[in-house]
PDB file of C-alpha atoms in Angstrom:
ATOM      1  CA  MET Y 275       0.181   0.015  -0.128  1.00 50.00           C
ATOM      2  CA  LYS Y 276       2.673   2.466   0.955  1.00 50.00           C
ATOM      3  CA  THR Y 277       4.577   1.545  -2.544  1.00 56.00           C
ATOM      4  CA  SER Y 278       1.327   2.363  -4.607  1.00 50.00           C
ATOM      5  CA  ILE Y 279       0.682   5.607  -2.578  1.00 48.00           C
ATOM      6  CA  THR Y 280       4.098   6.666  -3.120  1.00 56.00           C
ATOM      7  CA  THR Y 281       4.136   5.660  -6.500  1.00 52.00           C
ATOM      8  CA  LEU Y 282       0.818   7.793  -7.148  1.00 42.00           C
ATOM      9  CA  ALA Y 283       2.210  10.518  -5.317  1.00 48.00           C
ATOM     10  CA  LEU Y 284       5.392  10.660  -7.337  1.00 54.00           C
ATOM     11  CA  ALA Y 285       3.423  10.420 -10.517  1.00 49.00           C
ATOM     12  CA  LEU Y 286       1.159  13.330  -9.498  1.00 40.00           C
ATOM     13  CA  LEU Y 287       4.312  15.480  -8.731  1.00 45.00           C
ATOM     14  CA  ALA Y 288       5.836  14.258 -12.309  1.00 48.00           C
ATOM     15  CA  VAL Y 289       2.362  15.534 -14.113  1.00 38.00           C
ATOM     16  CA  ILE Y 290       2.370  18.776 -12.205  1.00 38.00           C
ATOM     17  CA  GLY Y 291       5.872  19.255 -12.932  1.00 45.00           C
ATOM     18  CA  ILE Y 292       5.109  18.920 -16.697  1.00 40.00           C
ATOM     19  CA  PHE Y 293       2.139  21.092 -16.843  1.00 38.00           C
ATOM     20  CA  THR Y 294       3.775  23.728 -15.142  1.00 40.00           C
ATOM     21  CA  THR Y 295       6.940  23.694 -17.492  1.00 44.00           C
ATOM     22  CA  ALA Y 296       4.156  23.752 -20.575  1.00 41.00           C
ATOM     23  CA  GLN Y 297       2.519  26.759 -18.855  1.00 45.00           C
ATOM     24  CA  ALA Y 298       6.006  28.283 -18.255  1.00 47.00           C
ATOM     25  CA  GLN Y 299       7.105  27.860 -21.906  1.00 55.00           C
ATOM     26  CA  ASN Y 300       3.629  29.038 -23.435  1.00 71.00           C
ATOM     27  CA  ARG Y 301       3.306  31.964 -21.141  1.00 80.00           C
ATOM     28  CA  VAL Y 302       2.756  35.501 -23.041  1.00 88.00           C
ATOM     29  CA  ARG Y 303       6.332  37.567 -22.241  1.00 91.00           C
ATOM     30  CA  THR Y 304       6.552  40.994 -22.359  1.00 95.00           C
ATOM     31  CA  GLY Y 305       9.718  43.295 -21.800  1.00 97.00           C
ATOM     32  CA  ILE Y 306      11.822  45.978 -22.974  1.00 97.00           C
ATOM     33  CA  LYS Y 307      14.692  46.145 -25.265  1.00 98.00           C
ATOM     34  CA  GLY Y 308      17.431  48.549 -26.258  1.00 98.00           C
ATOM     35  CA  GLY Y 309      20.864  48.787 -27.810  1.00 98.00           C
ATOM     36  CA  LEU Y 310      23.163  50.013 -30.782  1.00 97.00           C
ATOM     37  CA  SER Y 311      22.145  50.114 -34.587  1.00 97.00           C
ATOM     38  CA  ALA Y 312      24.415  50.348 -37.410  1.00 95.00           C
ATOM     39  CA  SER Y 313      22.684  51.805 -40.628  1.00 93.00           C
ATOM     40  CA  THR Y 314      23.779  52.447 -44.317  1.00 87.00           C
ATOM     41  CA  LEU Y 315      22.153  53.899 -47.260  1.00 80.00           C
ATOM     42  CA  GLN Y 316      23.173  54.002 -50.938  1.00 61.00           C
ATOM     43  CA  PHE Y 317      23.994  57.495 -52.216  1.00 57.00           C
ATOM     44  CA  ASN Y 318      24.429  58.932 -55.777  1.00 53.00           C
ATOM     45  CA  GLU Y 319      28.064  58.212 -56.312  1.00 51.00           C
ATOM     46  CA  VAL Y 320      28.115  61.074 -58.338  1.00 45.00           C
ATOM     47  CA  ASP Y 321      28.187  63.714 -55.212  1.00 51.00           C
ATOM     48  CA  PHE Y 322      29.454  61.374 -52.550  1.00 50.00           C
ATOM     49  CA  SER Y 323      32.032  58.764 -51.377  1.00 53.00           C
ATOM     50  CA  SER Y 324      33.579  56.798 -48.842  1.00 61.00           C
ATOM     51  CA  ARG Y 325      30.206  55.979 -47.051  1.00 65.00           C
ATOM     52  CA  LYS Y 326      30.059  54.769 -43.733  1.00 74.00           C
ATOM     53  CA  GLU Y 327      27.533  53.441 -41.346  1.00 83.00           C
ATOM     54  CA  ARG Y 328      25.638  55.537 -39.127  1.00 86.00           C
ATOM     55  CA  ILE Y 329      25.931  54.335 -35.646  1.00 90.00           C
ATOM     56  CA  GLY Y 330      23.124  55.209 -33.191  1.00 93.00           C
ATOM     57  CA  PHE Y 331      20.711  53.520 -30.883  1.00 96.00           C
ATOM     58  CA  HIS Y 332      17.363  51.981 -30.607  1.00 98.00           C
ATOM     59  CA  ALA Y 333      15.061  51.514 -27.613  1.00 98.00           C
ATOM     60  CA  GLY Y 334      11.372  49.740 -27.251  1.00 98.00           C
ATOM     61  CA  VAL Y 335       9.000  47.170 -26.066  1.00 98.00           C
ATOM     62  CA  PHE Y 336       7.942  43.688 -27.150  1.00 98.00           C
ATOM     63  CA  THR Y 337       5.379  41.212 -26.377  1.00 96.00           C
ATOM     64  CA  GLN Y 338       5.586  37.592 -27.162  1.00 96.00           C
ATOM     65  CA  ILE Y 339       2.624  35.642 -28.002  1.00 95.00           C
ATOM     66  CA  PRO Y 340       2.858  31.809 -28.058  1.00 94.00           C
ATOM     67  CA  VAL Y 341       1.351  29.389 -30.530  1.00 93.00           C
ATOM     68  CA  GLY Y 342       2.026  26.179 -29.543  1.00 86.00           C
ATOM     69  CA  SER Y 343       5.385  25.064 -27.505  1.00 85.00           C
ATOM     70  CA  ALA Y 344       7.652  26.181 -30.157  1.00 91.00           C
ATOM     71  CA  PHE Y 345       6.368  28.836 -31.893  1.00 95.00           C
ATOM     72  CA  ALA Y 346       5.237  32.523 -31.303  1.00 96.00           C
ATOM     73  CA  ILE Y 347       4.485  35.824 -32.616  1.00 96.00           C
ATOM     74  CA  GLN Y 348       6.519  38.815 -31.259  1.00 97.00           C
ATOM     75  CA  PRO Y 349       5.028  42.213 -32.300  1.00 97.00           C
ATOM     76  CA  GLU Y 350       7.566  45.295 -31.014  1.00 98.00           C
ATOM     77  CA  LEU Y 351       7.213  49.006 -30.945  1.00 98.00           C
ATOM     78  CA  LEU Y 352      10.963  50.553 -31.255  1.00 98.00           C
ATOM     79  CA  PHE Y 353      12.586  54.067 -31.893  1.00 98.00           C
ATOM     80  CA  VAL Y 354      15.505  53.486 -34.270  1.00 97.00           C
ATOM     81  CA  ASN Y 355      18.237  55.802 -35.556  1.00 96.00           C
ATOM     82  CA  LYS Y 356      18.842  55.097 -39.443  1.00 94.00           C
ATOM     83  CA  GLY Y 357      20.753  57.287 -41.787  1.00 88.00           C
ATOM     84  CA  ALA Y 358      24.484  56.740 -43.091  1.00 84.00           C
ATOM     85  CA  SER Y 359      27.434  59.039 -43.416  1.00 76.00           C
ATOM     86  CA  SER Y 360      29.490  60.249 -46.516  1.00 70.00           C
ATOM     87  CA  GLY Y 361      32.692  62.285 -47.612  1.00 62.00           C
ATOM     88  CA  TYR Y 362      32.538  64.726 -49.976  1.00 57.00           C
ATOM     89  CA  ARG Y 363      34.821  67.620 -51.637  1.00 53.00           C
ATOM     90  CA  THR Y 364      33.862  70.909 -52.576  1.00 52.00           C
ATOM     91  CA  LEU Y 365      35.772  73.905 -53.294  1.00 48.00           C
ATOM     92  CA  GLY Y 366      38.638  71.963 -52.801  1.00 57.00           C
ATOM     93  CA  GLN Y 367      38.055  70.897 -49.280  1.00 59.00           C
ATOM     94  CA  ASP Y 368      37.121  67.720 -47.772  1.00 63.00           C
ATOM     95  CA  SER Y 369      33.811  67.382 -45.936  1.00 62.00           C
ATOM     96  CA  ARG Y 370      31.611  64.629 -44.265  1.00 67.00           C
ATOM     97  CA  ALA Y 371      27.933  64.911 -44.176  1.00 70.00           C
ATOM     98  CA  SER Y 372      26.101  62.860 -41.682  1.00 76.00           C
ATOM     99  CA  PHE Y 373      22.510  61.842 -42.801  1.00 82.00           C
ATOM    100  CA  ASN Y 374      20.202  61.233 -39.772  1.00 88.00           C
ATOM    101  CA  LEU Y 375      16.953  59.868 -40.274  1.00 91.00           C
ATOM    102  CA  ASN Y 376      14.559  58.714 -36.900  1.00 95.00           C
ATOM    103  CA  TYR Y 377      11.971  56.068 -37.255  1.00 97.00           C
ATOM    104  CA  ILE Y 378       9.285  54.175 -35.153  1.00 97.00           C
ATOM    105  CA  ASP Y 379       9.460  50.850 -36.124  1.00 98.00           C
ATOM    106  CA  LEU Y 380       6.593  48.103 -35.988  1.00 97.00           C
ATOM    107  CA  PRO Y 381       8.021  44.782 -36.733  1.00 97.00           C
ATOM    108  CA  VAL Y 382       5.688  41.516 -36.375  1.00 97.00           C
ATOM    109  CA  LEU Y 383       8.330  38.403 -36.109  1.00 98.00           C
ATOM    110  CA  ALA Y 384       7.096  34.841 -36.489  1.00 97.00           C
ATOM    111  CA  THR Y 385       9.478  33.240 -33.698  1.00 97.00           C
ATOM    112  CA  LEU Y 386      10.825  29.528 -33.589  1.00 96.00           C
ATOM    113  CA  LYS Y 387      11.981  28.233 -30.391  1.00 94.00           C
ATOM    114  CA  LEU Y 388      14.932  26.096 -30.340  1.00 93.00           C
ATOM    115  CA  GLY Y 389      14.690  24.844 -26.630  1.00 87.00           C
ATOM    116  CA  ASP Y 390      14.469  27.308 -23.437  1.00 84.00           C
ATOM    117  CA  ALA Y 391      17.011  29.843 -24.410  1.00 92.00           C
ATOM    118  CA  VAL Y 392      17.437  30.257 -28.318  1.00 95.00           C
ATOM    119  CA  GLU Y 393      14.992  31.953 -30.437  1.00 96.00           C
ATOM    120  CA  LEU Y 394      15.018  32.401 -34.389  1.00 98.00           C
ATOM    121  CA  GLN Y 395      12.992  35.363 -35.797  1.00 98.00           C
ATOM    122  CA  ALA Y 396      12.048  36.542 -38.909  1.00 98.00           C
ATOM    123  CA  GLY Y 397       8.979  38.630 -40.635  1.00 98.00           C
ATOM    124  CA  PRO Y 398       7.850  41.771 -42.007  1.00 98.00           C
ATOM    125  CA  TYR Y 399       8.139  45.578 -40.379  1.00 98.00           C
ATOM    126  CA  ALA Y 400       6.518  49.042 -40.962  1.00 97.00           C
ATOM    127  CA  SER Y 401       8.031  52.240 -40.229  1.00 97.00           C
ATOM    128  CA  TYR Y 402       7.043  55.717 -39.822  1.00 96.00           C
ATOM    129  CA  LEU Y 403       9.573  58.751 -40.131  1.00 95.00           C
ATOM    130  CA  LEU Y 404       9.542  60.830 -37.201  1.00 94.00           C
ATOM    131  CA  ASN Y 405      12.067  63.536 -38.218  1.00 90.00           C
ATOM    132  CA  SER Y 406      15.129  63.694 -40.474  1.00 85.00           C
ATOM    133  CA  GLY Y 407      18.596  66.256 -40.527  1.00 79.00           C
ATOM    134  CA  VAL Y 408      22.308  66.371 -41.619  1.00 75.00           C
ATOM    135  CA  LYS Y 409      25.284  67.158 -39.706  1.00 70.00           C
ATOM    136  CA  ASN Y 410      28.107  68.591 -41.505  1.00 65.00           C
ATOM    137  CA  THR Y 411      31.664  68.383 -40.368  1.00 63.00           C
ATOM    138  CA  GLY Y 412      34.610  70.254 -41.896  1.00 54.00           C
ATOM    139  CA  GLY Y 413      34.812  71.953 -45.433  1.00 52.00           C
ATOM    140  CA  ILE Y 414      33.813  75.599 -45.945  1.00 51.00           C
ATOM    141  CA  LEU Y 415      30.534  75.015 -43.604  1.00 50.00           C
ATOM    142  CA  GLY Y 416      32.842  73.872 -40.492  1.00 53.00           C
ATOM    143  CA  THR Y 417      30.238  71.918 -38.040  1.00 54.00           C
ATOM    144  CA  SER Y 418      26.698  72.621 -38.401  1.00 54.00           C
ATOM    145  CA  VAL Y 419      23.147  70.813 -38.305  1.00 55.00           C
ATOM    146  CA  ILE Y 420      20.634  71.254 -40.698  1.00 56.00           C
ATOM    147  CA  ASN Y 421      16.926  70.079 -40.135  1.00 58.00           C
ATOM    148  CA  PHE Y 422      15.912  68.669 -43.540  1.00 63.00           C
ATOM    149  CA  ASN Y 423      12.044  69.043 -44.244  1.00 71.00           C
ATOM    150  CA  SER Y 424      10.774  65.437 -43.865  1.00 77.00           C
ATOM    151  CA  ASP Y 425       8.337  65.973 -46.568  1.00 82.00           C
ATOM    152  CA  GLN Y 426      11.498  65.295 -48.667  1.00 83.00           C
ATOM    153  CA  PHE Y 427      11.577  61.468 -47.690  1.00 87.00           C
ATOM    154  CA  ASN Y 428       8.555  58.576 -47.901  1.00 92.00           C
ATOM    155  CA  ARG Y 429       7.240  59.210 -44.077  1.00 93.00           C
ATOM    156  CA  LEU Y 430       5.989  55.282 -44.312  1.00 95.00           C
ATOM    157  CA  ASP Y 431       8.868  52.665 -44.993  1.00 95.00           C
ATOM    158  CA  TYR Y 432       8.501  48.750 -44.626  1.00 96.00           C
ATOM    159  CA  GLY Y 433      10.676  45.896 -45.272  1.00 96.00           C
ATOM    160  CA  LEU Y 434      11.881  42.605 -43.791  1.00 97.00           C
ATOM    161  CA  ALA Y 435      13.652  41.548 -40.469  1.00 98.00           C
ATOM    162  CA  GLY Y 436      15.248  38.449 -39.231  1.00 98.00           C
ATOM    163  CA  GLY Y 437      17.425  37.599 -36.454  1.00 97.00           C
ATOM    164  CA  LEU Y 438      18.595  35.494 -33.472  1.00 97.00           C
ATOM    165  CA  ASN Y 439      17.826  36.048 -29.418  1.00 97.00           C
ATOM    166  CA  VAL Y 440      19.640  34.241 -26.723  1.00 97.00           C
ATOM    167  CA  TYR Y 441      18.134  34.283 -23.064  1.00 95.00           C
ATOM    168  CA  PHE Y 442      19.800  34.175 -19.823  1.00 95.00           C
ATOM    169  CA  GLY Y 443      17.079  33.724 -17.781  1.00 92.00           C
ATOM    170  CA  GLN Y 444      15.122  37.001 -17.992  1.00 94.00           C
ATOM    171  CA  VAL Y 445      18.166  38.837 -19.890  1.00 96.00           C
ATOM    172  CA  LEU Y 446      18.140  38.687 -23.481  1.00 96.00           C
ATOM    173  CA  LEU Y 447      20.843  39.415 -26.024  1.00 97.00           C
ATOM    174  CA  GLY Y 448      19.524  39.717 -29.605  1.00 97.00           C
ATOM    175  CA  LEU Y 449      20.842  40.255 -33.198  1.00 98.00           C
ATOM    176  CA  ARG Y 450      18.979  41.433 -35.989  1.00 98.00           C
ATOM    177  CA  TYR Y 451      18.868  42.418 -39.889  1.00 97.00           C
ATOM    178  CA  THR Y 452      16.212  44.761 -41.463  1.00 96.00           C
ATOM    179  CA  GLN Y 453      16.100  45.503 -44.876  1.00 94.00           C
ATOM    180  CA  GLY Y 454      13.785  48.393 -46.167  1.00 93.00           C
ATOM    181  CA  LEU Y 455      11.951  47.598 -49.422  1.00 93.00           C
ATOM    182  CA  GLN Y 456      10.736  51.409 -49.740  1.00 92.00           C
ATOM    183  CA  ARG Y 457      12.998  53.934 -51.460  1.00 90.00           C
ATOM    184  CA  ILE Y 458      13.335  56.713 -48.605  1.00 87.00           C
ATOM    185  CA  ALA Y 459      13.655  59.685 -51.263  1.00 84.00           C
ATOM    186  CA  LYS Y 460      10.345  61.227 -52.263  1.00 86.00           C
ATOM    187  CA  THR Y 461      10.999  64.370 -54.223  1.00 82.00           C
ATOM    188  CA  THR Y 462      13.406  65.181 -57.015  1.00 80.00           C
ATOM    189  CA  ALA Y 463      15.614  66.884 -54.952  1.00 71.00           C
ATOM    190  CA  SER Y 464      16.391  63.919 -52.309  1.00 70.00           C
ATOM    191  CA  GLN Y 465      16.375  61.591 -55.021  1.00 73.00           C
ATOM    192  CA  ALA Y 466      19.085  63.628 -56.663  1.00 70.00           C
ATOM    193  CA  VAL Y 467      21.120  62.861 -53.356  1.00 69.00           C
ATOM    194  CA  PHE Y 468      19.775  59.122 -52.510  1.00 73.00           C
ATOM    195  CA  SER Y 469      18.800  57.921 -55.705  1.00 76.00           C
ATOM    196  CA  ASN Y 470      16.845  54.788 -54.915  1.00 83.00           C
ATOM    197  CA  ALA Y 471      18.506  54.081 -51.489  1.00 85.00           C
ATOM    198  CA  LYS Y 472      16.472  52.108 -49.197  1.00 89.00           C
ATOM    199  CA  ASN Y 473      17.414  51.683 -45.366  1.00 92.00           C
ATOM    200  CA  GLY Y 474      19.731  48.961 -43.971  1.00 93.00           C
ATOM    201  CA  VAL Y 475      19.835  48.511 -40.197  1.00 96.00           C
ATOM    202  CA  GLY Y 476      21.606  46.001 -38.002  1.00 96.00           C
ATOM    203  CA  LEU Y 477      20.631  45.942 -34.391  1.00 98.00           C
ATOM    204  CA  LEU Y 478      22.575  44.689 -31.405  1.00 98.00           C
ATOM    205  CA  SER Y 479      20.129  44.517 -28.403  1.00 98.00           C
ATOM    206  CA  VAL Y 480      19.960  43.858 -24.611  1.00 98.00           C
ATOM    207  CA  GLY Y 481      16.647  43.182 -22.972  1.00 97.00           C
ATOM    208  CA  TYR Y 482      14.870  42.065 -20.096  1.00 97.00           C
ATOM    209  CA  SER Y 483      11.681  40.121 -20.164  1.00 95.00           C
ATOM    210  CA  PHE Y 484       9.312  41.079 -17.375  1.00 93.00           C
ATOM    211  CA  ASN Y 485       7.880  37.107 -17.203  1.00 81.00           C
TER     212      ASN Y 485
END
């Protein structure tokens, strides 16, 4: 009798453990994230050369909604620095212009869970351009900041994103690349500089899940 009771008790504990683990794996996960962004654009090479990435930051929130034990959908809302910098020469003097484009990004990512700690993600994103500007260093203009009229650019952007998350408990480390499919230039003047350039951004994130 004692053996039977012990066996039943162990079986019950095992069932409770399995159920608890399944519930933990299938819970909705909400958190914050932020980190570095490295973005680039393709300039009209007639006017600009020696293009470099713009190093900025991103920050925002995410929610992960489970769909089964190994799959989830993760929408996010992020503020992201985008743009690029490039050298140019005018009146015999070298200068550098940094083009700054700041967006609100809304990615919706399919998430494949490889165990408890590793996730692969891919999906579309949409963006809204908040503001734009250019910082010039060197040359006859010296150091100056000019606010571009954002109407020179397409306010709405969209594209594809893919990356990897690794969780250490409730802390995550993420790596992602987003590629825009919409050209950023809208008017003839902005197209003369940016041609058919599209946003391309790499993101290195650190985050924290509240649950």
